[in-house]
Amino acid sequence: MNTQAFLQGNPGIETVSERDMANAIRALAMDSVQKANSGHPGMPMGMADVATVLFNRFVKLDPLHPQWPDRDRFVLSAGHGSMLQYALHYLIGYPDMPVEELQRFRQLGAKTAGHPEYGHAQGIETTTGPLGQGIATAVGMAMAERLLRERFGDQIVDHHTYVIAGDGCLQEGISHEAIDLAGHLGLSKLIVFWDNNAISIDGPTSLSTSMDQLARFKAAGFDVQEIDGHDFEAIADSISRARSSNLPSLISCRTIIGKGAPNLQGSEKTHGAPLGDSEIAAARQAIGWPHRPFDVPEAIVETWRNVARRGADERREWCVRVGASSRCDDFKQAVHKQLPEALFDELNAFRRDHVEKATKVATRKASEMVLGVVNSATELTIGGSADLTHSNLTITPGMRDVAPGDFSGRYIHYGIREHAMAAAMNGIALHGGFVPYGGTFLAFADYARGAMRLSALMGQQVIYVMTHDSIGLGEDGPTHQPIEHLAMLRATPGINVFRPADIIETAECWELALKCRDRPSVLVLSRQNLPMLRHAHSDDNRSSRGAYVLRETSEPRAITLLATGSEVEIACTAADILRGQYKIAAAVVSMPSWELFEAQTPAYRRSVLAAAPRIGIEAAARLGWDRWIGEKGAFIGMQGFGASAPAPDLYRHFGITPENIVATARKLIN
Amino acid sequence: MNTQAFLQGNPGIETVSERDMANAIRALAMDSVQKANSGHPGMPMGMADVATVLFNRFVKLDPLHPQWPDRDRFVLSAGHGSMLQYALHYLIGYPDMPVEELQRFRQLGAKTAGHPEYGHAQGIETTTGPLGQGIATAVGMAMAERLLRERFGDQIVDHHTYVIAGDGCLQEGISHEAIDLAGHLGLSKLIVFWDNNAISIDGPTSLSTSMDQLARFKAAGFDVQEIDGHDFEAIADSISRARSSNLPSLISCRTIIGKGAPNLQGSEKTHGAPLGDSEIAAARQAIGWPHRPFDVPEAIVETWRNVARRGADERREWCVRVGASSRCDDFKQAVHKQLPEALFDELNAFRRDHVEKATKVATRKASEMVLGVVNSATELTIGGSADLTHSNLTITPGMRDVAPGDFSGRYIHYGIREHAMAAAMNGIALHGGFVPYGGTFLAFADYARGAMRLSALMGQQVIYVMTHDSIGLGEDGPTHQPIEHLAMLRATPGINVFRPADIIETAECWELALKCRDRPSVLVLSRQNLPMLRHAHSDDNRSSRGAYVLRETSEPRAITLLATGSEVEIACTAADILRGQYKIAAAVVSMPSWELFEAQTPAYRRSVLAAAPRIGIEAAARLGWDRWIGEKGAFIGMQGFGASAPAPDLYRHFGITPENIVATARKLIN
């Protein structure tokens, strides 16, 4: 629908043009940044025209029902331009975005954070700011839409994912991984606007890049267009074409950064600093905006509110369709990611069974077995791996691949793209409909770091299956052997890190990860086989307290061995030797999750840690262990990087052995 | 030179073909992987023909002088194919690579680690294995070559950088950043061979990618070719063309993974597992290789040794040219990265000056001032930033940009590419000739993680200038505010992390970073202004002990405040209040580098930490602090993610204030 046709139905506001609507964004962006004395006016002013056409004519949303599942997703990948989004939200009429919020831009407690923060204001679909995250997360959203559409049909699921990306987003490596994945899967409802203003923070982008972005996106399987980003009809035409393409789309919008600021536009000076009072005054003059700061004429606001009215109509029609659908309940369950209760009963039965069998498998193998139960009990899980499927053991019988043209499957070959996998999983989780999990080697958490941090910051249920979790992976050597990665993950707020010691703890940790809906979980799993360590089954999930006494002593404890994952077995052997050969009462504490242990009462923690000297044992860096071992404790683990050799040789070489634990314990006691 | 012409000069070995030479690689790769019962035969067998032509006809090296500065650099980016490199080294005759090393492939202490490890064997130019690192590091090497050539002329510096990259390397995001940079700078002596075998670990690459790689590299500014990777003359022709191109080159080599193994070739089964005895026997039959395991006929070895002979001749001629050059001494100094002693005298004078002036600046600003001194005193430093030059303050007066066609400058606009920046700096450091430093925000260490870890693993002097180091950056909000990053870096072996508290410590830490030639340093710097905290100048570098008592008490200590960076000022204020208002003898310890403090004697550490209760204060995650504060200590810092607001508001909001320290101290004492 073009503006003219649209306005014909609204005779009271026929004088409002899209130029006026765009200038409202410009003015609000200038004013908010100036008031905050901090922020990025250049991008909102440059992309105001594109955003106006996009929202005015195309975007489907209902600000009164911001969680409407079939809304279009809008992702401001160039998150520093947050005032573009906040201005839009105010103008369209999100109830939680009154003008006062714009006036509190970048202030403590405001919804209008420096970069769009998921959960701060309604309608912010994802946290952006670290460049490239938005576009990669959007790929996950578009995947989720496509997968959900396959399951529920286009009467219930049929929306677009729109992205505004900047030069930074396209320079970051993650963009390559994301567009390759999107192009491969042919995610035709993904439409990316590139704010092609040829300016980055240091100056002209020609300082650092000569990339032909159109050719690059074309090579990835995108439909590509280039337009004047200040030509309203060209913008509209390009969006229409993109929407009708059966490929994902890139629209290169040639824009002028800071457009409207007569003396500064086109310069990096508008990128990340207030324009200043005099330039703002000049800009008001230049764009014909005589209104006071934060003042938008009623007619313009009213025109913007038509976006909401149109969306509300569309939502009402959608509600009728969903209500009439036989799949209505299933759809709701999917959207709310409600896992069936029976799943947890089955996991309990699984544990009981394997305690009896004393199953000895690598925890990655245990994870595969658990996943077999999970994926049979629910259709909500979407698995995948960054090209390590048969190492991570993330696929289970009957799972079919997601492939170009076939979205009925539920296993995603993310390719050798850890970062895009993590970001896409964020997008899938944010979109709703699925609980995503994905695998790689723990060492390659490095490559996924940027997106894993956002899983935590946004509190999304994304489950990372990180196998080959120590020198225990053996011959691949130090580049593949994680050392600092547990510390890195444990130091990150809002992540549950699980390092189970055997098949039973693996099942318990998976259960916790599935039940923990408001944060990501990282399952840290061994390549090598590990014996089952429990003496008896308990319905109780012992891992849920984070740490517990696995082997108590009959006499008062002389020493406590604290360990995680594959080192718990070693600690148990050491405890047996200490008791058997030296009559030293050694307890063993398994600590699958530091975060959960930290959340227990001090009394519980004291009862587990107890007063005897403590030795921490983990084939990883020491950092963090002093919290548990105390000043008089000892640590047995890695002092530096690993090496290439068979795993048993490495454990001996680095002294992570029962013998070394025994010797250290005896020294500590004496 | 083609084989025929080449062989005419060697009448004794005219029966040896390049096919024989390549089959030697195949056989050694099969046999070594089988003996190790672990490894990746598919890639060496698939790329044996390309590698043979490359080394036999083109590569310039002298195994007896593996550090020859003008040797060609060869980077096996697909590092899992390490047996390709080890077989080549053995065949060409590196003295440290006898056949016994091949027989010890992947065993403890062998030079033949699972992936090529820099420093293990001569001729391994960089550690590879994490995919994409090799190609990005190679871009840094090619940059260093080009920069050094500009300075010393092509009689002294004129070599190629050859890369073998796999599908994984090209899927990883870092490859995008790297090729964009290489294409932009027109690094024509960079030649990348893509082992285009269409197989990755999960199976056919069509499972996860539809990328037109040739079009993609072309978009980045590469000359691109595609050849049959088993056609010797086509390989040679493509290399000749690539060497004469004025663009960096991609040669897509269509190969068969595991070529030679009649039943398994072309399948992912050859990728990462031994072929098995019967398939190896069948392969011997198929390729006509009747020789016993690890046995290569003398004639074939002798033919391979011609590579070394040719290289030795070239090196001798080069030595004559260098010896005759007026720049000989300068060149040696550059290659050995010998910083002038006067630089350190000037840094000492700088410190004396600013102690007297009590200069109050942000430590990022202090770093800029220090860099002014450094960059004036030496030409060896090469600076840059990932598009945050005027935030990181990494450029100093008189520094000119490196630009396409102009390599006389020494400041690199790395673009919005933190990962490629870090990897390129590794490449520059490995190449020699320069000491690289580069800046970004500390939070974006996340994006550079993969390459920063390799800086540490390889022990390279790369200096990271990480500014905006806490919530002190203010309004940009939680995505830009590092929390866990200090823990992540401190947990990583082999990195010196410096978080200076004022201009004096900044100068001291820079001095330490410049003097520390065998590891990377990370300078963690504030956005906000910080007062000078020293009472007097000392020639002694107080930061060199990692932590020291900045404010001692006259009476016995009642409490010790431990802090780093911007929180030292807050600790000092708290100590003043404790002494002034409450008569509590509070000492303040500044801890700019935990690693250096850890390296001191226990007696020194005890003298600094002392017996009184301790409070750790750092606007970051707690993880790691328990080592210093002990079981009875307290920590004041961040419990979760940051927020968007002016910095002073955030410090108050999160309770990182003198008042909170005072209250905590009083509680701790009572």
PDB file of C-alpha atoms in Angstrom, chain A residues 362-561:
ATOM      1  CA  ALA A 362      31.744 -40.683  28.086  1.00  0.00           C
ATOM      2  CA  THR A 363      29.493 -37.901  29.300  1.00  0.00           C
ATOM      3  CA  ARG A 364      29.115 -36.788  25.683  1.00  0.00           C
ATOM      4  CA  LYS A 365      27.733 -40.258  25.000  1.00  0.00           C
ATOM      5  CA  ALA A 366      25.552 -40.017  28.096  1.00  0.00           C
ATOM      6  CA  SER A 367      24.278 -36.721  26.736  1.00  0.00           C
ATOM      7  CA  GLU A 368      23.368 -38.414  23.472  1.00  0.00           C
ATOM      8  CA  MET A 369      21.458 -41.069  25.393  1.00  0.00           C
ATOM      9  CA  VAL A 370      19.633 -38.435  27.423  1.00  0.00           C
ATOM     10  CA  LEU A 371      18.848 -36.542  24.245  1.00  0.00           C
ATOM     11  CA  GLY A 372      17.342 -39.711  22.855  1.00  0.00           C
ATOM     12  CA  VAL A 373      14.823 -39.590  25.703  1.00  0.00           C
ATOM     13  CA  VAL A 374      14.269 -35.863  25.383  1.00  0.00           C
ATOM     14  CA  ASN A 375      13.801 -35.758  21.640  1.00  0.00           C
ATOM     15  CA  SER A 376      11.360 -38.653  21.764  1.00  0.00           C
ATOM     16  CA  ALA A 377       9.292 -36.996  24.443  1.00  0.00           C
ATOM     17  CA  THR A 378       8.978 -33.577  22.837  1.00  0.00           C
ATOM     18  CA  GLU A 379       9.008 -31.989  19.418  1.00  0.00           C
ATOM     19  CA  LEU A 380      10.133 -28.660  20.820  1.00  0.00           C
ATOM     20  CA  THR A 381      13.845 -29.276  20.826  1.00  0.00           C
ATOM     21  CA  ILE A 382      15.848 -28.209  17.790  1.00  0.00           C
ATOM     22  CA  GLY A 383      19.302 -29.706  17.716  1.00  0.00           C
ATOM     23  CA  GLY A 384      22.431 -28.997  15.805  1.00  0.00           C
ATOM     24  CA  SER A 385      26.177 -28.797  15.762  1.00  0.00           C
ATOM     25  CA  ALA A 386      28.866 -26.674  14.198  1.00  0.00           C
ATOM     26  CA  ASP A 387      30.011 -29.548  11.976  1.00  0.00           C
ATOM     27  CA  LEU A 388      30.889 -31.863  14.851  1.00  0.00           C
ATOM     28  CA  THR A 389      27.697 -33.894  14.948  1.00  0.00           C
ATOM     29  CA  HIS A 390      29.313 -37.252  15.489  1.00  0.00           C
ATOM     30  CA  SER A 391      31.783 -35.872  17.997  1.00  0.00           C
ATOM     31  CA  ASN A 392      29.299 -33.814  19.988  1.00  0.00           C
ATOM     32  CA  LEU A 393      26.738 -36.614  19.640  1.00  0.00           C
ATOM     33  CA  THR A 394      23.917 -34.142  19.265  1.00  0.00           C
ATOM     34  CA  ILE A 395      21.748 -36.053  16.826  1.00  0.00           C
ATOM     35  CA  THR A 396      19.378 -38.794  17.966  1.00  0.00           C
ATOM     36  CA  PRO A 397      17.589 -41.574  16.105  1.00  0.00           C
ATOM     37  CA  GLY A 398      14.787 -40.358  13.901  1.00  0.00           C
ATOM     38  CA  MET A 399      15.911 -36.755  13.830  1.00  0.00           C
ATOM     39  CA  ARG A 400      15.894 -35.465  10.296  1.00  0.00           C
ATOM     40  CA  ASP A 401      18.034 -32.674   8.904  1.00  0.00           C
ATOM     41  CA  VAL A 402      16.765 -29.212   8.208  1.00  0.00           C
ATOM     42  CA  ALA A 403      17.696 -28.607   4.600  1.00  0.00           C
ATOM     43  CA  PRO A 404      17.047 -26.052   1.869  1.00  0.00           C
ATOM     44  CA  GLY A 405      13.435 -26.559   0.860  1.00  0.00           C
ATOM     45  CA  ASP A 406      12.740 -29.001   3.669  1.00  0.00           C
ATOM     46  CA  PHE A 407      11.985 -27.529   7.053  1.00  0.00           C
ATOM     47  CA  SER A 408      10.145 -30.495   8.494  1.00  0.00           C
ATOM     48  CA  GLY A 409      13.293 -31.780  10.200  1.00  0.00           C
ATOM     49  CA  ARG A 410      14.703 -30.594  13.472  1.00  0.00           C
ATOM     50  CA  TYR A 411      18.458 -31.039  13.196  1.00  0.00           C
ATOM     51  CA  ILE A 412      20.511 -28.142  11.898  1.00  0.00           C
ATOM     52  CA  HIS A 413      23.919 -28.487  10.317  1.00  0.00           C
ATOM     53  CA  TYR A 414      25.173 -25.097  11.358  1.00  0.00           C
ATOM     54  CA  GLY A 415      28.404 -25.581   9.450  1.00  0.00           C
ATOM     55  CA  ILE A 416      31.802 -24.624  10.770  1.00  0.00           C
ATOM     56  CA  ARG A 417      30.295 -21.525  12.295  1.00  0.00           C
ATOM     57  CA  GLU A 418      30.230 -21.548  16.076  1.00  0.00           C
ATOM     58  CA  HIS A 419      29.465 -17.868  16.377  1.00  0.00           C
ATOM     59  CA  ALA A 420      26.514 -17.916  13.996  1.00  0.00           C
ATOM     60  CA  MET A 421      25.238 -21.086  15.645  1.00  0.00           C
ATOM     61  CA  ALA A 422      25.143 -19.416  19.034  1.00  0.00           C
ATOM     62  CA  ALA A 423      23.553 -16.268  17.641  1.00  0.00           C
ATOM     63  CA  ALA A 424      21.033 -18.251  15.616  1.00  0.00           C
ATOM     64  CA  MET A 425      20.115 -20.213  18.715  1.00  0.00           C
ATOM     65  CA  ASN A 426      19.545 -16.908  20.473  1.00  0.00           C
ATOM     66  CA  GLY A 427      17.261 -15.936  17.620  1.00  0.00           C
ATOM     67  CA  ILE A 428      15.384 -19.236  17.755  1.00  0.00           C
ATOM     68  CA  ALA A 429      14.931 -18.916  21.506  1.00  0.00           C
ATOM     69  CA  LEU A 430      13.820 -15.296  21.245  1.00  0.00           C
ATOM     70  CA  HIS A 431      11.409 -16.082  18.451  1.00  0.00           C
ATOM     71  CA  GLY A 432       9.737 -18.823  20.409  1.00  0.00           C
ATOM     72  CA  GLY A 433       8.430 -22.149  19.305  1.00  0.00           C
ATOM     73  CA  PHE A 434      11.540 -24.161  20.066  1.00  0.00           C
ATOM     74  CA  VAL A 435      14.172 -24.934  22.664  1.00  0.00           C
ATOM     75  CA  PRO A 436      17.467 -24.874  20.769  1.00  0.00           C
ATOM     76  CA  TYR A 437      20.575 -26.818  21.656  1.00  0.00           C
ATOM     77  CA  GLY A 438      23.799 -26.974  19.717  1.00  0.00           C
ATOM     78  CA  GLY A 439      27.204 -28.507  19.996  1.00  0.00           C
ATOM     79  CA  THR A 440      30.845 -27.786  19.450  1.00  0.00           C
ATOM     80  CA  PHE A 441      34.101 -28.479  21.286  1.00  0.00           C
ATOM     81  CA  LEU A 442      34.423 -26.571  24.544  1.00  0.00           C
ATOM     82  CA  ALA A 443      37.594 -24.859  23.304  1.00  0.00           C
ATOM     83  CA  PHE A 444      35.584 -23.334  20.490  1.00  0.00           C
ATOM     84  CA  ALA A 445      33.382 -21.551  22.968  1.00  0.00           C
ATOM     85  CA  ASP A 446      36.030 -18.936  22.159  1.00  0.00           C
ATOM     86  CA  TYR A 447      34.574 -18.531  18.706  1.00  0.00           C
ATOM     87  CA  ALA A 448      31.019 -18.316  20.025  1.00  0.00           C
ATOM     88  CA  ARG A 449      31.814 -15.979  22.918  1.00  0.00           C
ATOM     89  CA  GLY A 450      30.105 -12.867  21.619  1.00  0.00           C
ATOM     90  CA  ALA A 451      26.776 -14.598  21.153  1.00  0.00           C
ATOM     91  CA  MET A 452      27.023 -16.765  24.269  1.00  0.00           C
ATOM     92  CA  ARG A 453      27.374 -13.613  26.306  1.00  0.00           C
ATOM     93  CA  LEU A 454      24.165 -12.328  24.750  1.00  0.00           C
ATOM     94  CA  SER A 455      22.355 -15.586  25.596  1.00  0.00           C
ATOM     95  CA  ALA A 456      23.198 -14.779  29.200  1.00  0.00           C
ATOM     96  CA  LEU A 457      22.489 -11.067  29.048  1.00  0.00           C
ATOM     97  CA  MET A 458      19.089 -11.716  27.489  1.00  0.00           C
ATOM     98  CA  GLY A 459      18.288 -14.640  29.774  1.00  0.00           C
ATOM     99  CA  GLN A 460      17.486 -17.000  26.919  1.00  0.00           C
ATOM    100  CA  GLN A 461      17.100 -20.729  27.251  1.00  0.00           C
ATOM    101  CA  VAL A 462      19.815 -21.855  24.888  1.00  0.00           C
ATOM    102  CA  ILE A 463      21.589 -25.097  25.675  1.00  0.00           C
ATOM    103  CA  TYR A 464      25.214 -25.423  24.663  1.00  0.00           C
ATOM    104  CA  VAL A 465      26.550 -28.945  24.340  1.00  0.00           C
ATOM    105  CA  MET A 466      30.292 -28.505  24.718  1.00  0.00           C
ATOM    106  CA  THR A 467      32.196 -31.737  24.411  1.00  0.00           C
ATOM    107  CA  HIS A 468      35.897 -32.624  24.439  1.00  0.00           C
ATOM    108  CA  ASP A 469      36.129 -30.625  27.596  1.00  0.00           C
ATOM    109  CA  SER A 470      39.759 -30.955  28.702  1.00  0.00           C
ATOM    110  CA  ILE A 471      43.150 -32.476  27.947  1.00  0.00           C
ATOM    111  CA  GLY A 472      41.096 -35.664  28.005  1.00  0.00           C
ATOM    112  CA  LEU A 473      40.497 -35.118  24.309  1.00  0.00           C
ATOM    113  CA  GLY A 474      44.094 -36.128  23.805  1.00  0.00           C
ATOM    114  CA  GLU A 475      45.963 -35.983  20.543  1.00  0.00           C
ATOM    115  CA  ASP A 476      44.385 -32.925  18.951  1.00  0.00           C
ATOM    116  CA  GLY A 477      46.563 -30.897  21.274  1.00  0.00           C
ATOM    117  CA  PRO A 478      46.599 -27.533  23.004  1.00  0.00           C
ATOM    118  CA  THR A 479      44.525 -25.567  20.488  1.00  0.00           C
ATOM    119  CA  HIS A 480      41.663 -27.962  21.079  1.00  0.00           C
ATOM    120  CA  GLN A 481      42.121 -28.412  24.830  1.00  0.00           C
ATOM    121  CA  PRO A 482      40.180 -25.964  26.922  1.00  0.00           C
ATOM    122  CA  ILE A 483      42.040 -24.562  29.919  1.00  0.00           C
ATOM    123  CA  GLU A 484      40.559 -21.168  30.753  1.00  0.00           C
ATOM    124  CA  HIS A 485      37.132 -21.822  29.300  1.00  0.00           C
ATOM    125  CA  LEU A 486      35.442 -23.006  32.460  1.00  0.00           C
ATOM    126  CA  ALA A 487      36.636 -19.870  34.245  1.00  0.00           C
ATOM    127  CA  MET A 488      35.480 -17.737  31.332  1.00  0.00           C
ATOM    128  CA  LEU A 489      32.008 -19.264  31.444  1.00  0.00           C
ATOM    129  CA  ARG A 490      31.740 -19.277  35.222  1.00  0.00           C
ATOM    130  CA  ALA A 491      32.769 -15.633  35.377  1.00  0.00           C
ATOM    131  CA  THR A 492      30.032 -14.710  32.929  1.00  0.00           C
ATOM    132  CA  PRO A 493      26.894 -13.651  34.785  1.00  0.00           C
ATOM    133  CA  GLY A 494      23.677 -15.483  34.086  1.00  0.00           C
ATOM    134  CA  ILE A 495      24.997 -18.752  32.674  1.00  0.00           C
ATOM    135  CA  ASN A 496      24.614 -22.129  34.330  1.00  0.00           C
ATOM    136  CA  VAL A 497      27.717 -24.162  33.651  1.00  0.00           C
ATOM    137  CA  PHE A 498      27.349 -27.904  34.193  1.00  0.00           C
ATOM    138  CA  ARG A 499      30.248 -30.328  34.216  1.00  0.00           C
ATOM    139  CA  PRO A 500      28.759 -33.706  35.075  1.00  0.00           C
ATOM    140  CA  ALA A 501      30.903 -36.564  36.328  1.00  0.00           C
ATOM    141  CA  ASP A 502      29.014 -39.543  34.961  1.00  0.00           C
ATOM    142  CA  ILE A 503      25.898 -40.619  33.123  1.00  0.00           C
ATOM    143  CA  ILE A 504      23.664 -39.929  36.116  1.00  0.00           C
ATOM    144  CA  GLU A 505      24.874 -36.400  36.640  1.00  0.00           C
ATOM    145  CA  THR A 506      24.620 -35.864  32.899  1.00  0.00           C
ATOM    146  CA  ALA A 507      20.932 -36.746  33.005  1.00  0.00           C
ATOM    147  CA  GLU A 508      20.463 -34.543  36.055  1.00  0.00           C
ATOM    148  CA  CYS A 509      22.217 -31.612  34.431  1.00  0.00           C
ATOM    149  CA  TRP A 510      20.207 -31.970  31.232  1.00  0.00           C
ATOM    150  CA  GLU A 511      17.063 -31.963  33.347  1.00  0.00           C
ATOM    151  CA  LEU A 512      18.185 -28.777  35.063  1.00  0.00           C
ATOM    152  CA  ALA A 513      19.038 -27.168  31.735  1.00  0.00           C
ATOM    153  CA  LEU A 514      15.615 -28.045  30.346  1.00  0.00           C
ATOM    154  CA  LYS A 515      13.849 -26.724  33.424  1.00  0.00           C
ATOM    155  CA  CYS A 516      15.834 -23.528  33.595  1.00  0.00           C
ATOM    156  CA  ARG A 517      13.872 -21.353  31.218  1.00  0.00           C
ATOM    157  CA  ASP A 518      15.392 -17.990  31.959  1.00  0.00           C
ATOM    158  CA  ARG A 519      19.052 -18.501  31.202  1.00  0.00           C
ATOM    159  CA  PRO A 520      21.426 -20.420  29.007  1.00  0.00           C
ATOM    160  CA  SER A 521      23.038 -23.623  30.176  1.00  0.00           C
ATOM    161  CA  VAL A 522      26.383 -24.968  29.107  1.00  0.00           C
ATOM    162  CA  LEU A 523      26.878 -28.706  29.360  1.00  0.00           C
ATOM    163  CA  VAL A 524      30.585 -29.456  29.538  1.00  0.00           C
ATOM    164  CA  LEU A 525      31.177 -33.049  28.534  1.00  0.00           C
ATOM    165  CA  SER A 526      34.028 -35.494  28.284  1.00  0.00           C
ATOM    166  CA  ARG A 527      35.345 -37.222  25.226  1.00  0.00           C
ATOM    167  CA  GLN A 528      36.632 -40.108  27.340  1.00  0.00           C
ATOM    168  CA  ASN A 529      34.618 -42.812  29.105  1.00  0.00           C
ATOM    169  CA  LEU A 530      33.706 -42.261  32.740  1.00  0.00           C
ATOM    170  CA  PRO A 531      32.307 -44.788  35.204  1.00  0.00           C
ATOM    171  CA  MET A 532      28.962 -44.369  36.912  1.00  0.00           C
ATOM    172  CA  LEU A 533      29.741 -43.148  40.415  1.00  0.00           C
ATOM    173  CA  ARG A 534      26.459 -43.247  42.314  1.00  0.00           C
ATOM    174  CA  HIS A 535      25.764 -45.966  44.860  1.00  0.00           C
ATOM    175  CA  ALA A 536      22.004 -45.812  44.559  1.00  0.00           C
ATOM    176  CA  HIS A 537      19.242 -44.086  42.694  1.00  0.00           C
ATOM    177  CA  SER A 538      17.416 -41.175  44.246  1.00  0.00           C
ATOM    178  CA  ASP A 539      14.410 -39.431  42.727  1.00  0.00           C
ATOM    179  CA  ASP A 540      16.043 -36.322  44.038  1.00  0.00           C
ATOM    180  CA  ASN A 541      18.233 -34.518  41.470  1.00  0.00           C
ATOM    181  CA  ARG A 542      21.450 -34.279  43.423  1.00  0.00           C
ATOM    182  CA  SER A 543      23.117 -32.013  40.875  1.00  0.00           C
ATOM    183  CA  SER A 544      20.445 -29.423  41.520  1.00  0.00           C
ATOM    184  CA  ARG A 545      22.327 -28.172  44.564  1.00  0.00           C
ATOM    185  CA  GLY A 546      25.386 -27.568  42.443  1.00  0.00           C
ATOM    186  CA  ALA A 547      27.708 -29.630  44.638  1.00  0.00           C
ATOM    187  CA  TYR A 548      27.148 -32.498  47.009  1.00  0.00           C
ATOM    188  CA  VAL A 549      29.061 -35.078  49.003  1.00  0.00           C
ATOM    189  CA  LEU A 550      29.462 -38.040  46.714  1.00  0.00           C
ATOM    190  CA  ARG A 551      31.641 -40.066  49.069  1.00  0.00           C
ATOM    191  CA  GLU A 552      31.226 -39.290  52.760  1.00  0.00           C
ATOM    192  CA  THR A 553      33.594 -40.609  55.395  1.00  0.00           C
ATOM    193  CA  SER A 554      32.551 -42.689  58.367  1.00  0.00           C
ATOM    194  CA  GLU A 555      35.069 -40.969  60.600  1.00  0.00           C
ATOM    195  CA  PRO A 556      35.476 -37.199  60.827  1.00  0.00           C
ATOM    196  CA  ARG A 557      36.847 -35.908  57.566  1.00  0.00           C
ATOM    197  CA  ALA A 558      40.600 -35.495  57.370  1.00  0.00           C
ATOM    198  CA  ILE A 559      40.467 -34.091  53.886  1.00  0.00           C
ATOM    199  CA  THR A 560      37.888 -33.181  51.269  1.00  0.00           C
ATOM    200  CA  LEU A 561      38.509 -33.660  47.578  1.00  0.00           C
TER     201      LEU A 561
END
